[in-house]
């Protein structure tokens, strides 16, 4: 009635799986394989699979997910910082250009006054 399924267990004898409703990573004792349990997050009944979602005791999905999000955040921040730097330089150039134009305007007005 309770056959041994070694492939379903990690070192701790626990089953790792995801809630069918909210996809929360859940850990239960391997003895609960095939049973229906209420999710710890959303409270809905979810089926405990016979085999573990991760056959090896690798880092849980949640951890790799967080690491991926952190990398994504890092690359986005680098990108935005680069944009801000570029625009700051561009702003500085426009200010210098405007200053030059203002000086030129004063010169031209001066010449105009002389010739009239
Ligand atoms: Zn859930």
PDB file of C-alpha atoms in Angstrom, residues 57-106:
ATOM      1  CA  UNK A  57      18.841  18.722  -3.257  1.00  0.00           C
ATOM      2  CA  UNK A  58      19.673  21.785  -5.365  1.00  0.00           C
ATOM      3  CA  UNK A  59      18.721  25.249  -4.151  1.00  0.00           C
ATOM      4  CA  UNK A  60      14.947  25.614  -4.032  1.00  0.00           C
ATOM      5  CA  UNK A  61      13.250  27.378  -6.926  1.00  0.00           C
ATOM      6  CA  UNK A  62      12.551  30.365  -4.720  1.00  0.00           C
ATOM      7  CA  UNK A  63      16.270  30.975  -4.159  1.00  0.00           C
ATOM      8  CA  UNK A  64      17.289  30.784  -7.827  1.00  0.00           C
ATOM      9  CA  UNK A  65      14.296  32.977  -8.631  1.00  0.00           C
ATOM     10  CA  UNK A  66      15.469  35.611  -6.161  1.00  0.00           C
ATOM     11  CA  UNK A  67      19.016  35.442  -7.519  1.00  0.00           C
ATOM     12  CA  UNK A  68      17.686  35.895 -11.051  1.00  0.00           C
ATOM     13  CA  UNK A  69      15.579  38.882  -9.986  1.00  0.00           C
ATOM     14  CA  UNK A  70      18.582  40.389  -8.228  1.00  0.00           C
ATOM     15  CA  UNK A  71      20.701  40.052 -11.394  1.00  0.00           C
ATOM     16  CA  UNK A  72      17.916  41.583 -13.439  1.00  0.00           C
ATOM     17  CA  UNK A  73      17.707  44.477 -11.005  1.00  0.00           C
ATOM     18  CA  UNK A  74      21.488  44.938 -11.153  1.00  0.00           C
ATOM     19  CA  UNK A  75      21.596  45.080 -14.951  1.00  0.00           C
ATOM     20  CA  UNK A  76      18.656  47.488 -15.071  1.00  0.00           C
ATOM     21  CA  UNK A  77      20.313  49.799 -12.552  1.00  0.00           C
ATOM     22  CA  UNK A  78      23.533  49.733 -14.573  1.00  0.00           C
ATOM     23  CA  UNK A  79      21.544  50.615 -17.697  1.00  0.00           C
ATOM     24  CA  UNK A  80      19.673  53.506 -16.074  1.00  0.00           C
ATOM     25  CA  UNK A  81      22.840  54.872 -14.464  1.00  0.00           C
ATOM     26  CA  UNK A  82      24.475  54.850 -17.878  1.00  0.00           C
ATOM     27  CA  UNK A  83      21.512  56.780 -19.369  1.00  0.00           C
ATOM     28  CA  UNK A  84      21.681  59.365 -16.589  1.00  0.00           C
ATOM     29  CA  UNK A  85      25.425  59.827 -17.142  1.00  0.00           C
ATOM     30  CA  UNK A  86      24.969  60.229 -20.892  1.00  0.00           C
ATOM     31  CA  UNK A  87      22.162  62.754 -20.462  1.00  0.00           C
ATOM     32  CA  UNK A  88      24.129  64.676 -17.838  1.00  0.00           C
ATOM     33  CA  UNK A  89      26.976  65.060 -20.321  1.00  0.00           C
ATOM     34  CA  UNK A  90      24.517  66.070 -23.037  1.00  0.00           C
ATOM     35  CA  UNK A  91      22.905  68.631 -20.717  1.00  0.00           C
ATOM     36  CA  UNK A  92      26.303  70.103 -19.932  1.00  0.00           C
ATOM     37  CA  UNK A  93      27.049  70.408 -23.665  1.00  0.00           C
ATOM     38  CA  UNK A  94      23.740  72.156 -24.363  1.00  0.00           C
ATOM     39  CA  UNK A  95      24.388  74.607 -21.528  1.00  0.00           C
ATOM     40  CA  UNK A  96      27.815  75.424 -22.965  1.00  0.00           C
ATOM     41  CA  UNK A  97      26.317  75.823 -26.429  1.00  0.00           C
ATOM     42  CA  UNK A  98      23.647  78.167 -25.109  1.00  0.00           C
ATOM     43  CA  UNK A  99      26.278  80.206 -23.319  1.00  0.00           C
ATOM     44  CA  UNK A 100      28.278  80.507 -26.534  1.00  0.00           C
ATOM     45  CA  UNK A 101      25.154  81.584 -28.433  1.00  0.00           C
ATOM     46  CA  UNK A 102      24.345  84.178 -25.790  1.00  0.00           C
ATOM     47  CA  UNK A 103      27.843  85.639 -26.078  1.00  0.00           C
ATOM     48  CA  UNK A 104      27.557  85.666 -29.863  1.00  0.00           C
ATOM     49  CA  UNK A 105      24.208  87.457 -29.623  1.00  0.00           C
ATOM     50  CA  UNK A 106      25.759  90.182 -27.471  1.00  0.00           C
TER      51      UNK A 106
END
